[in-house]
PDB file of C-alpha atoms and ligand atoms in Angstrom:
ATOM      1  CA  MET D   1      32.731  86.305-233.922  1.00 90.00           C
ATOM      2  CA  HIS D   2      32.689  82.904-235.579  1.00 97.00           C
ATOM      3  CA  LYS D   3      31.745  80.143-233.200  1.00 98.00           C
ATOM      4  CA  LEU D   4      31.401  76.381-233.452  1.00 98.00           C
ATOM      5  CA  VAL D   5      30.050  74.180-230.653  1.00 98.00           C
ATOM      6  CA  LEU D   6      31.120  70.561-230.891  1.00 98.00           C
ATOM      7  CA  THR D   7      28.385  67.975-230.531  1.00 98.00           C
ATOM      8  CA  ALA D   8      28.640  65.091-228.055  1.00 98.00           C
ATOM      9  CA  GLU D   9      29.631  62.785-230.893  1.00 98.00           C
ATOM     10  CA  GLU D  10      32.266  65.188-232.179  1.00 98.00           C
ATOM     11  CA  ARG D  11      33.677  65.495-228.666  1.00 98.00           C
ATOM     12  CA  GLN D  12      34.029  61.733-228.533  1.00 98.00           C
ATOM     13  CA  ASP D  13      35.775  61.695-231.886  1.00 98.00           C
ATOM     14  CA  PHE D  14      38.104  64.478-230.722  1.00 98.00           C
ATOM     15  CA  ASP D  15      38.853  62.515-227.553  1.00 97.00           C
ATOM     16  CA  ARG D  16      39.778  59.461-229.610  1.00 97.00           C
ATOM     17  CA  VAL D  17      42.265  61.484-231.660  1.00 97.00           C
ATOM     18  CA  LEU D  18      43.787  62.755-228.396  1.00 96.00           C
ATOM     19  CA  ASP D  19      43.970  59.209-227.031  1.00 94.00           C
ATOM     20  CA  GLY D  20      45.944  58.167-230.088  1.00 93.00           C
ATOM     21  CA  LEU D  21      48.345  61.074-229.680  1.00 90.00           C
ATOM     22  CA  THR D  22      48.932  60.733-225.948  1.00 83.00           C
ATOM     23  CA  ALA D  23      49.439  56.974-226.176  1.00 72.00           C
ATOM     24  CA  THR D  24      52.543  57.540-228.269  1.00 72.00           C
ATOM     25  CA  ALA D  25      53.919  60.472-226.251  1.00 65.00           C
ATOM     26  CA  ASP D  26      56.190  59.032-223.588  1.00 67.00           C
ATOM     27  CA  ASP D  27      58.930  61.598-223.932  1.00 75.00           C
ATOM     28  CA  TRP D  28      57.494  65.022-224.530  1.00 81.00           C
ATOM     29  CA  ASP D  29      59.155  66.911-227.316  1.00 88.00           C
ATOM     30  CA  ALA D  30      57.169  69.970-228.328  1.00 89.00           C
ATOM     31  CA  MET D  31      58.735  70.181-231.801  1.00 92.00           C
ATOM     32  CA  GLU D  32      57.907  66.579-232.498  1.00 92.00           C
ATOM     33  CA  ALA D  33      54.411  67.072-231.063  1.00 93.00           C
ATOM     34  CA  ILE D  34      53.766  69.823-233.628  1.00 96.00           C
ATOM     35  CA  GLY D  35      54.332  67.383-236.472  1.00 95.00           C
ATOM     36  CA  ARG D  36      52.308  64.614-234.887  1.00 94.00           C
ATOM     37  CA  ALA D  37      49.448  66.994-234.125  1.00 96.00           C
ATOM     38  CA  ALA D  38      49.422  68.291-237.709  1.00 97.00           C
ATOM     39  CA  GLU D  39      49.188  64.736-238.994  1.00 96.00           C
ATOM     40  CA  ALA D  40      46.472  63.690-236.552  1.00 97.00           C
ATOM     41  CA  ALA D  41      44.457  66.872-237.194  1.00 97.00           C
ATOM     42  CA  HIS D  42      43.177  65.241-240.364  1.00 97.00           C
ATOM     43  CA  GLU D  43      41.299  62.769-238.185  1.00 98.00           C
ATOM     44  CA  LEU D  44      39.376  65.521-236.371  1.00 98.00           C
ATOM     45  CA  PRO D  45      35.641  65.839-237.070  1.00 98.00           C
ATOM     46  CA  LEU D  46      35.017  67.115-240.579  1.00 98.00           C
ATOM     47  CA  ARG D  47      32.762  69.960-239.406  1.00 98.00           C
ATOM     48  CA  LEU D  48      35.558  71.270-237.150  1.00 98.00           C
ATOM     49  CA  ARG D  49      38.193  71.049-239.873  1.00 98.00           C
ATOM     50  CA  ALA D  50      35.919  72.806-242.338  1.00 98.00           C
ATOM     51  CA  PHE D  51      35.096  75.527-239.808  1.00 98.00           C
ATOM     52  CA  LEU D  52      38.770  76.253-239.091  1.00 98.00           C
ATOM     53  CA  ALA D  53      39.734  76.116-242.770  1.00 98.00           C
ATOM     54  CA  ARG D  54      37.129  78.724-243.584  1.00 98.00           C
ATOM     55  CA  ALA D  55      38.062  80.907-240.590  1.00 98.00           C
ATOM     56  CA  ARG D  56      41.646  80.924-241.818  1.00 98.00           C
ATOM     57  CA  ALA D  57      40.792  81.577-245.452  1.00 98.00           C
ATOM     58  CA  GLU D  58      38.427  84.438-244.637  1.00 98.00           C
ATOM     59  CA  GLU D  59      40.667  85.956-241.965  1.00 98.00           C
ATOM     60  CA  SER D  60      38.064  85.643-239.246  1.00 98.00           C
ATOM     61  CA  ALA D  61      38.939  88.181-236.538  1.00 98.00           C
ATOM     62  CA  VAL D  62      37.770  86.114-233.571  1.00 98.00           C
ATOM     63  CA  THR D  63      37.157  82.386-233.892  1.00 98.00           C
ATOM     64  CA  VAL D  64      35.819  80.239-231.064  1.00 98.00           C
ATOM     65  CA  VAL D  65      35.468  76.468-230.805  1.00 98.00           C
ATOM     66  CA  SER D  66      33.510  75.260-227.769  1.00 98.00           C
ATOM     67  CA  GLY D  67      33.391  71.784-226.338  1.00 98.00           C
ATOM     68  CA  ILE D  68      37.027  70.707-226.570  1.00 98.00           C
ATOM     69  CA  PRO D  69      37.157  67.662-224.286  1.00 97.00           C
ATOM     70  CA  LEU D  70      39.235  68.228-221.154  1.00 97.00           C
ATOM     71  CA  ASP D  71      40.749  65.577-218.938  1.00 94.00           C
ATOM     72  CA  PRO D  72      38.258  64.972-216.082  1.00 94.00           C
ATOM     73  CA  ALA D  73      41.297  64.407-213.853  1.00 93.00           C
ATOM     74  CA  LEU D  74      42.908  67.698-214.847  1.00 95.00           C
ATOM     75  CA  ALA D  75      45.739  68.700-212.464  1.00 95.00           C
ATOM     76  CA  PRO D  76      45.225  71.609-210.067  1.00 96.00           C
ATOM     77  CA  THR D  77      45.984  75.025-211.537  1.00 97.00           C
ATOM     78  CA  PRO D  78      49.728  75.639-211.077  1.00 96.00           C
ATOM     79  CA  THR D  79      50.806  78.809-209.274  1.00 94.00           C
ATOM     80  CA  GLY D  80      52.894  80.099-212.136  1.00 92.00           C
ATOM     81  CA  TRP D  81      54.042  79.025-215.600  1.00 93.00           C
ATOM     82  CA  ASP D  82      57.458  77.984-214.290  1.00 88.00           C
ATOM     83  CA  LEU D  83      55.875  75.447-211.947  1.00 88.00           C
ATOM     84  CA  ALA D  84      53.584  74.217-214.721  1.00 86.00           C
ATOM     85  CA  ALA D  85      56.635  73.743-216.933  1.00 82.00           C
ATOM     86  CA  LYS D  86      58.119  71.244-214.487  1.00 82.00           C
ATOM     87  CA  THR D  87      55.169  68.872-214.757  1.00 84.00           C
ATOM     88  CA  ALA D  88      53.045  67.417-217.502  1.00 82.00           C
ATOM     89  CA  ALA D  89      50.012  69.284-216.128  1.00 85.00           C
ATOM     90  CA  GLY D  90      47.560  69.799-218.937  1.00 91.00           C
ATOM     91  CA  ARG D  91      49.711  68.019-221.512  1.00 92.00           C
ATOM     92  CA  ARG D  92      46.679  66.405-223.127  1.00 94.00           C
ATOM     93  CA  GLU D  93      45.118  69.843-223.422  1.00 96.00           C
ATOM     94  CA  GLU D  94      48.302  71.194-225.005  1.00 96.00           C
ATOM     95  CA  LEU D  95      47.914  68.552-227.688  1.00 96.00           C
ATOM     96  CA  ALA D  96      44.274  69.586-228.176  1.00 98.00           C
ATOM     97  CA  LEU D  97      45.436  73.149-228.781  1.00 98.00           C
ATOM     98  CA  LEU D  98      48.214  72.028-231.135  1.00 98.00           C
ATOM     99  CA  LEU D  99      45.687  69.904-233.037  1.00 98.00           C
ATOM    100  CA  CYS D 100      43.293  72.784-233.689  1.00 98.00           C
ATOM    101  CA  GLY D 101      46.128  75.291-234.069  1.00 98.00           C
ATOM    102  CA  SER D 102      47.681  73.291-236.891  1.00 98.00           C
ATOM    103  CA  ALA D 103      44.591  74.063-238.959  1.00 98.00           C
ATOM    104  CA  MET D 104      45.261  77.799-238.602  1.00 98.00           C
ATOM    105  CA  GLY D 105      49.010  77.880-239.123  1.00 98.00           C
ATOM    106  CA  ASP D 106      52.421  77.083-237.666  1.00 98.00           C
ATOM    107  CA  ALA D 107      53.228  77.106-233.952  1.00 98.00           C
ATOM    108  CA  PHE D 108      56.234  79.037-232.680  1.00 98.00           C
ATOM    109  CA  GLY D 109      57.706  80.311-229.407  1.00 97.00           C
ATOM    110  CA  TRP D 110      60.093  82.905-227.999  1.00 96.00           C
ATOM    111  CA  ALA D 111      63.459  82.230-226.384  1.00 95.00           C
ATOM    112  CA  SER D 112      62.768  85.243-224.165  1.00 93.00           C
ATOM    113  CA  GLN D 113      59.345  84.061-222.943  1.00 94.00           C
ATOM    114  CA  GLN D 114      58.428  81.133-220.684  1.00 93.00           C
ATOM    115  CA  ASP D 115      61.803  79.471-221.279  1.00 92.00           C
ATOM    116  CA  GLY D 116      61.250  79.084-225.009  1.00 93.00           C
ATOM    117  CA  ARG D 117      58.284  76.770-224.586  1.00 94.00           C
ATOM    118  CA  ILE D 118      55.863  76.352-227.463  1.00 96.00           C
ATOM    119  CA  VAL D 119      52.659  76.061-225.437  1.00 96.00           C
ATOM    120  CA  HIS D 120      52.445  78.580-222.607  1.00 96.00           C
ATOM    121  CA  ASP D 121      50.599  78.437-219.312  1.00 96.00           C
ATOM    122  CA  VAL D 122      48.507  81.449-218.411  1.00 97.00           C
ATOM    123  CA  CYS D 123      47.777  81.283-214.699  1.00 96.00           C
ATOM    124  CA  PRO D 124      48.140  83.707-211.802  1.00 96.00           C
ATOM    125  CA  ALA D 125      51.368  83.624-209.797  1.00 96.00           C
ATOM    126  CA  PRO D 126      51.892  84.834-206.220  1.00 95.00           C
ATOM    127  CA  GLY D 127      53.706  88.157-206.150  1.00 95.00           C
ATOM    128  CA  MET D 128      52.815  88.915-209.772  1.00 94.00           C
ATOM    129  CA  GLU D 129      49.266  90.140-209.120  1.00 95.00           C
ATOM    130  CA  GLY D 130      50.010  93.669-210.295  1.00 94.00           C
ATOM    131  CA  SER D 131      52.402  92.849-213.146  1.00 93.00           C
ATOM    132  CA  LEU D 132      51.770  93.595-216.813  1.00 90.00           C
ATOM    133  CA  THR D 133      52.056  89.923-217.786  1.00 92.00           C
ATOM    134  CA  SER D 134      49.726  86.958-218.059  1.00 91.00           C
ATOM    135  CA  ALA D 135      50.752  85.973-214.498  1.00 94.00           C
ATOM    136  CA  SER D 136      48.851  88.988-213.166  1.00 94.00           C
ATOM    137  CA  SER D 137      45.371  88.939-211.690  1.00 95.00           C
ATOM    138  CA  ALA D 138      44.431  92.025-209.656  1.00 96.00           C
ATOM    139  CA  LYS D 139      45.466  94.342-212.489  1.00 94.00           C
ATOM    140  CA  THR D 140      43.557  94.887-215.709  1.00 94.00           C
ATOM    141  CA  LEU D 141      45.561  93.829-218.746  1.00 95.00           C
ATOM    142  CA  SER D 142      44.909  96.657-221.165  1.00 96.00           C
ATOM    143  CA  LEU D 143      44.028  95.997-224.785  1.00 98.00           C
ATOM    144  CA  HIS D 144      47.155  94.976-226.646  1.00 98.00           C
ATOM    145  CA  THR D 145      48.615  93.307-229.680  1.00 98.00           C
ATOM    146  CA  GLU D 146      50.512  90.203-228.551  1.00 98.00           C
ATOM    147  CA  ASP D 147      54.287  90.786-228.669  1.00 97.00           C
ATOM    148  CA  VAL D 148      53.681  94.136-230.315  1.00 97.00           C
ATOM    149  CA  PHE D 149      57.382  94.936-230.654  1.00 96.00           C
ATOM    150  CA  HIS D 150      58.319  92.155-233.013  1.00 96.00           C
ATOM    151  CA  PRO D 151      57.915  91.890-236.805  1.00 95.00           C
ATOM    152  CA  HIS D 152      57.276  88.158-236.399  1.00 96.00           C
ATOM    153  CA  ARG D 153      54.574  88.503-233.759  1.00 97.00           C
ATOM    154  CA  ALA D 154      51.793  85.953-234.045  1.00 98.00           C
ATOM    155  CA  ASP D 155      49.083  86.014-236.685  1.00 98.00           C
ATOM    156  CA  TYR D 156      46.880  84.291-234.107  1.00 98.00           C
ATOM    157  CA  VAL D 157      47.055  84.162-230.347  1.00 98.00           C
ATOM    158  CA  SER D 158      45.177  81.033-229.406  1.00 98.00           C
ATOM    159  CA  LEU D 159      43.926  80.273-225.929  1.00 98.00           C
ATOM    160  CA  LEU D 160      42.401  77.078-224.595  1.00 98.00           C
ATOM    161  CA  CYS D 161      40.490  77.635-221.375  1.00 98.00           C
ATOM    162  CA  LEU D 162      40.985  74.945-218.745  1.00 98.00           C
ATOM    163  CA  ARG D 163      39.425  76.826-215.828  1.00 98.00           C
ATOM    164  CA  ASN D 164      37.709  80.171-215.397  1.00 98.00           C
ATOM    165  CA  PRO D 165      35.645  79.844-212.212  1.00 97.00           C
ATOM    166  CA  ASP D 166      34.911  83.559-211.818  1.00 97.00           C
ATOM    167  CA  ALA D 167      33.952  84.066-215.470  1.00 98.00           C
ATOM    168  CA  VAL D 168      36.771  86.565-215.949  1.00 98.00           C
ATOM    169  CA  GLY D 169      36.287  88.347-219.255  1.00 97.00           C
ATOM    170  CA  THR D 170      38.780  88.528-222.110  1.00 97.00           C
ATOM    171  CA  THR D 171      38.371  91.953-223.681  1.00 97.00           C
ATOM    172  CA  ILE D 172      38.685  92.436-227.428  1.00 98.00           C
ATOM    173  CA  THR D 173      38.462  95.315-229.880  1.00 98.00           C
ATOM    174  CA  ARG D 174      38.461  94.785-233.633  1.00 98.00           C
ATOM    175  CA  ILE D 175      40.020  97.365-235.897  1.00 97.00           C
ATOM    176  CA  ASP D 176      37.045  97.209-238.247  1.00 93.00           C
ATOM    177  CA  SER D 177      34.704  98.220-235.419  1.00 92.00           C
ATOM    178  CA  LEU D 178      36.423 101.580-234.943  1.00 94.00           C
ATOM    179  CA  GLU D 179      35.421 105.004-236.193  1.00 91.00           C
ATOM    180  CA  LEU D 180      38.806 106.688-236.446  1.00 95.00           C
ATOM    181  CA  PRO D 181      38.820 110.380-237.375  1.00 97.00           C
ATOM    182  CA  GLU D 182      40.627 110.939-240.678  1.00 97.00           C
ATOM    183  CA  GLU D 183      43.378 113.051-239.100  1.00 98.00           C
ATOM    184  CA  LEU D 184      44.101 110.389-236.502  1.00 98.00           C
ATOM    185  CA  ARG D 185      44.041 107.658-239.121  1.00 97.00           C
ATOM    186  CA  ALA D 186      46.657 109.560-241.124  1.00 97.00           C
ATOM    187  CA  ILE D 187      49.045 109.847-238.155  1.00 98.00           C
ATOM    188  CA  LEU D 188      48.586 106.183-237.204  1.00 98.00           C
ATOM    189  CA  SER D 189      49.498 105.197-240.767  1.00 98.00           C
ATOM    190  CA  GLN D 190      52.927 106.822-240.524  1.00 98.00           C
ATOM    191  CA  GLU D 191      56.187 105.423-239.112  1.00 98.00           C
ATOM    192  CA  ARG D 192      56.093 107.564-235.990  1.00 98.00           C
ATOM    193  CA  PHE D 193      55.854 104.920-233.253  1.00 98.00           C
ATOM    194  CA  ARG D 194      58.275 102.826-231.234  1.00 98.00           C
ATOM    195  CA  TYR D 195      57.345  99.455-229.773  1.00 98.00           C
ATOM    196  CA  TYR D 196      59.070  97.759-226.837  1.00 96.00           C
ATOM    197  CA  PRO D 197      59.236  94.174-225.542  1.00 95.00           C
ATOM    198  CA  ASP D 198      56.656  93.662-222.809  1.00 91.00           C
ATOM    199  CA  ASP D 199      57.543  92.518-219.299  1.00 90.00           C
ATOM    200  CA  SER D 200      56.979  88.830-220.111  1.00 88.00           C
ATOM    201  CA  HIS D 201      60.140  88.917-222.277  1.00 91.00           C
ATOM    202  CA  THR D 202      63.478  88.588-220.532  1.00 87.00           C
ATOM    203  CA  GLY D 203      66.609  89.511-222.427  1.00 84.00           C
ATOM    204  CA  ALA D 204      64.895  90.954-225.512  1.00 83.00           C
ATOM    205  CA  ASP D 205      66.460  94.109-226.978  1.00 86.00           C
ATOM    206  CA  PRO D 206      64.933  96.949-224.895  1.00 89.00           C
ATOM    207  CA  ALA D 207      65.392  99.438-227.730  1.00 90.00           C
ATOM    208  CA  GLY D 208      62.425  97.885-229.512  1.00 90.00           C
ATOM    209  CA  THR D 209      61.399  98.590-233.080  1.00 93.00           C
ATOM    210  CA  THR D 210      59.719 101.393-234.953  1.00 96.00           C
ATOM    211  CA  GLY D 211      56.706 101.214-237.201  1.00 97.00           C
ATOM    212  CA  ARG D 212      53.206 102.365-237.942  1.00 98.00           C
ATOM    213  CA  VAL D 213      50.053 101.525-236.010  1.00 98.00           C
ATOM    214  CA  LEU D 214      47.826 101.089-239.051  1.00 98.00           C
ATOM    215  CA  TYR D 215      49.088  99.075-241.999  1.00 97.00           C
ATOM    216  CA  GLY D 216      47.839  96.758-244.707  1.00 96.00           C
ATOM    217  CA  ALA D 217      44.976  97.400-247.092  1.00 95.00           C
ATOM    218  CA  GLU D 218      42.968 100.567-246.525  1.00 89.00           C
ATOM    219  CA  ARG D 219      39.683  98.672-246.721  1.00 90.00           C
ATOM    220  CA  PHE D 220      40.933  95.757-244.607  1.00 94.00           C
ATOM    221  CA  PRO D 221      43.442  97.344-242.246  1.00 96.00           C
ATOM    222  CA  TYR D 222      45.720  95.639-239.759  1.00 98.00           C
ATOM    223  CA  PHE D 223      47.067  97.325-236.658  1.00 98.00           C
ATOM    224  CA  ARG D 224      49.505  96.961-233.777  1.00 98.00           C
ATOM    225  CA  PHE D 225      48.962  98.684-230.480  1.00 98.00           C
ATOM    226  CA  ASP D 226      49.900  98.321-226.826  1.00 98.00           C
ATOM    227  CA  VAL D 227      49.624 101.499-224.795  1.00 97.00           C
ATOM    228  CA  ASP D 228      51.938 100.112-222.090  1.00 96.00           C
ATOM    229  CA  PHE D 229      54.763  99.198-224.474  1.00 97.00           C
ATOM    230  CA  MET D 230      54.845 101.853-227.155  1.00 98.00           C
ATOM    231  CA  SER D 231      55.666 105.524-227.497  1.00 98.00           C
ATOM    232  CA  GLY D 232      55.277 108.270-230.052  1.00 98.00           C
ATOM    233  CA  GLU D 233      58.408 109.500-231.787  1.00 97.00           C
ATOM    234  CA  ASP D 234      57.024 113.058-231.569  1.00 98.00           C
ATOM    235  CA  PRO D 235      54.370 114.838-229.446  1.00 98.00           C
ATOM    236  CA  GLU D 236      51.659 114.514-232.101  1.00 98.00           C
ATOM    237  CA  ALA D 237      52.243 110.766-232.341  1.00 98.00           C
ATOM    238  CA  ALA D 238      52.148 110.519-228.530  1.00 98.00           C
ATOM    239  CA  ASP D 239      48.786 112.298-228.512  1.00 98.00           C
ATOM    240  CA  ALA D 240      47.539 109.914-231.191  1.00 98.00           C
ATOM    241  CA  ILE D 241      48.334 106.975-228.879  1.00 98.00           C
ATOM    242  CA  THR D 242      46.247 108.518-226.093  1.00 98.00           C
ATOM    243  CA  ALA D 243      43.352 109.240-228.443  1.00 98.00           C
ATOM    244  CA  THR D 244      43.467 105.734-229.927  1.00 98.00           C
ATOM    245  CA  GLN D 245      43.547 104.102-226.489  1.00 98.00           C
ATOM    246  CA  GLU D 246      40.318 105.914-225.589  1.00 97.00           C
ATOM    247  CA  ILE D 247      38.608 104.831-228.789  1.00 98.00           C
ATOM    248  CA  LEU D 248      39.761 101.223-228.371  1.00 97.00           C
ATOM    249  CA  GLY D 249      38.548 101.079-224.774  1.00 96.00           C
ATOM    250  CA  ALA D 250      35.151 102.530-225.620  1.00 97.00           C
ATOM    251  CA  ALA D 251      34.658  99.952-228.388  1.00 97.00           C
ATOM    252  CA  ALA D 252      35.757  96.912-226.356  1.00 97.00           C
ATOM    253  CA  ASP D 253      33.687  93.756-226.274  1.00 96.00           C
ATOM    254  CA  ARG D 254      34.165  90.948-223.830  1.00 95.00           C
ATOM    255  CA  VAL D 255      34.301  87.212-224.302  1.00 96.00           C
ATOM    256  CA  VAL D 256      34.058  84.922-221.304  1.00 97.00           C
ATOM    257  CA  LEU D 257      35.964  81.744-222.008  1.00 98.00           C
ATOM    258  CA  ALA D 258      34.523  78.599-220.460  1.00 98.00           C
ATOM    259  CA  PRO D 259      36.456  75.382-219.875  1.00 98.00           C
ATOM    260  CA  GLY D 260      36.855  73.631-223.237  1.00 98.00           C
ATOM    261  CA  ASP D 261      36.718  76.859-225.288  1.00 98.00           C
ATOM    262  CA  ILE D 262      39.489  77.649-227.737  1.00 98.00           C
ATOM    263  CA  VAL D 263      39.677  81.167-229.098  1.00 98.00           C
ATOM    264  CA  PHE D 264      41.839  82.239-232.016  1.00 98.00           C
ATOM    265  CA  VAL D 265      42.392  85.996-231.804  1.00 98.00           C
ATOM    266  CA  ASP D 266      43.652  87.479-235.061  1.00 98.00           C
ATOM    267  CA  ASN D 267      46.622  89.466-233.770  1.00 98.00           C
ATOM    268  CA  TYR D 268      46.616  91.746-236.843  1.00 98.00           C
ATOM    269  CA  GLN D 269      42.967  92.754-236.588  1.00 98.00           C
ATOM    270  CA  VAL D 270      42.187  92.526-232.889  1.00 98.00           C
ATOM    271  CA  VAL D 271      43.701  93.779-229.645  1.00 98.00           C
ATOM    272  CA  HIS D 272      42.889  91.788-226.531  1.00 98.00           C
ATOM    273  CA  GLY D 273      43.093  92.251-222.777  1.00 97.00           C
ATOM    274  CA  ARG D 274      41.840  90.766-219.545  1.00 97.00           C
ATOM    275  CA  GLU D 275      39.646  91.963-216.717  1.00 97.00           C
ATOM    276  CA  PRO D 276      41.076  91.897-213.189  1.00 97.00           C
ATOM    277  CA  PHE D 277      40.249  89.079-210.798  1.00 97.00           C
ATOM    278  CA  ALA D 278      41.146  87.795-207.347  1.00 97.00           C
ATOM    279  CA  ALA D 279      43.543  84.848-207.438  1.00 97.00           C
ATOM    280  CA  ARG D 280      43.109  82.353-204.608  1.00 97.00           C
ATOM    281  CA  TYR D 281      45.983  79.944-205.337  1.00 97.00           C
ATOM    282  CA  ASP D 282      43.772  77.047-204.300  1.00 97.00           C
ATOM    283  CA  GLY D 283      44.337  74.924-207.394  1.00 96.00           C
ATOM    284  CA  LYS D 284      41.119  76.127-209.010  1.00 97.00           C
ATOM    285  CA  ASP D 285      42.241  79.491-210.380  1.00 98.00           C
ATOM    286  CA  ARG D 286      41.785  80.594-213.947  1.00 98.00           C
ATOM    287  CA  TRP D 287      44.105  78.604-216.217  1.00 98.00           C
ATOM    288  CA  LEU D 288      44.584  78.858-219.952  1.00 98.00           C
ATOM    289  CA  LYS D 289      46.991  77.245-222.378  1.00 97.00           C
ATOM    290  CA  ARG D 290      48.345  79.687-224.955  1.00 98.00           C
ATOM    291  CA  LEU D 291      49.833  79.011-228.368  1.00 98.00           C
ATOM    292  CA  ASN D 292      51.330  81.553-230.759  1.00 98.00           C
ATOM    293  CA  ILE D 293      50.625  80.801-234.407  1.00 98.00           C
ATOM    294  CA  THR D 294      52.099  82.270-237.568  1.00 98.00           C
ATOM    295  CA  ARG D 295      50.433  81.608-240.884  1.00 98.00           C
ATOM    296  CA  ASP D 296      53.795  80.708-242.467  1.00 98.00           C
ATOM    297  CA  ILE D 297      56.787  79.751-240.343  1.00 98.00           C
ATOM    298  CA  ARG D 298      59.081  80.234-243.338  1.00 97.00           C
ATOM    299  CA  ARG D 299      58.750  84.021-243.092  1.00 96.00           C
ATOM    300  CA  LEU D 300      60.585  83.590-239.782  1.00 97.00           C
ATOM    301  CA  TYR D 301      63.165  81.102-241.107  1.00 97.00           C
ATOM    302  CA  ALA D 302      63.963  83.328-244.077  1.00 97.00           C
ATOM    303  CA  ASP D 303      64.391  86.495-242.012  1.00 95.00           C
ATOM    304  CA  SER D 304      66.275  84.941-239.101  1.00 95.00           C
ATOM    305  CA  GLY D 305      68.505  82.785-241.263  1.00 96.00           C
ATOM    306  CA  ARG D 306      67.852  79.940-238.858  1.00 96.00           C
ATOM    307  CA  ARG D 307      65.434  77.078-239.124  1.00 96.00           C
ATOM    308  CA  SER D 308      64.082  77.439-235.599  1.00 96.00           C
ATOM    309  CA  ARG D 309      60.511  77.857-234.390  1.00 97.00           C
ATOM    310  CA  ILE D 310      61.840  79.683-231.321  1.00 96.00           C
ATOM    311  CA  ILE D 311      62.446  83.344-232.007  1.00 95.00           C
ATOM    312  CA  GLY D 312      65.773  84.486-230.571  1.00 90.00           C
ATOM    313  CA  ALA D 313      67.001  81.000-229.692  1.00 80.00           C
TER     314      ALA D 313
HETATM  315 FE1  FE2 C   1      48.086  88.901-224.569  1.00 57.30          FE
END
């Protein structure tokens, strides 16, 4: 894991950049905010910019920046992303995430997820405790590739932690940490798997897509995996999913995000999950902002034939 901790002076500088951005943001327009954040990112502390530039160039699997300044008067944790969407709760923090995210790539969203918003809210929602979405709490979120079903899934899932009072762990397993038996590796490298939209997507094609689990360079492999939203196209492939899930689970690390931490999870090299916790709905629950990042938005424009950052819009 690559980690940078901002100094007190760097935090002040970061805060000043945020002040400049928020002062001009009367009417929130996420698309416009992306451009403004990219421009203002050049005013961020040099050490931070250099750190992110190198993380991107070297394909760092897990990149953490600690000490992002949060608003001392941060709103209470909303009880669901839909309620968060109706307010400007955490807007300043969304800009902080867009600022750092612009150094890693291009932000995008999904028409089928959180109403097509660019920056998502990850917070527990009443009635969703046992769901397989980021609104859950009591249920473990198993290790997964974000939006595993889609060819334009993120290169990076980025999360900015606003609150995490119970030190709930984010679980991660890197592909390069795994000892995969040769036979299993061979099956995972073949087009014998089907991937489905997860439950956070409404209206996405339920038929999903087919593909391989392991892809890319043999010495620097990428992978896509989500045991809850994939199936084998034949019994041997199905067994390979079970075997891989066991290996992934046994190799899992955990990262505990603290308020002011941003993590960039490389969605090609790392699967991530979340430990269960008890939501209290008292305004102090765990709350993250989430941003999907692609390294080149034009891959999406070219394939969709539309110049939209919202997939499926
Ligand atoms: Fe996720």
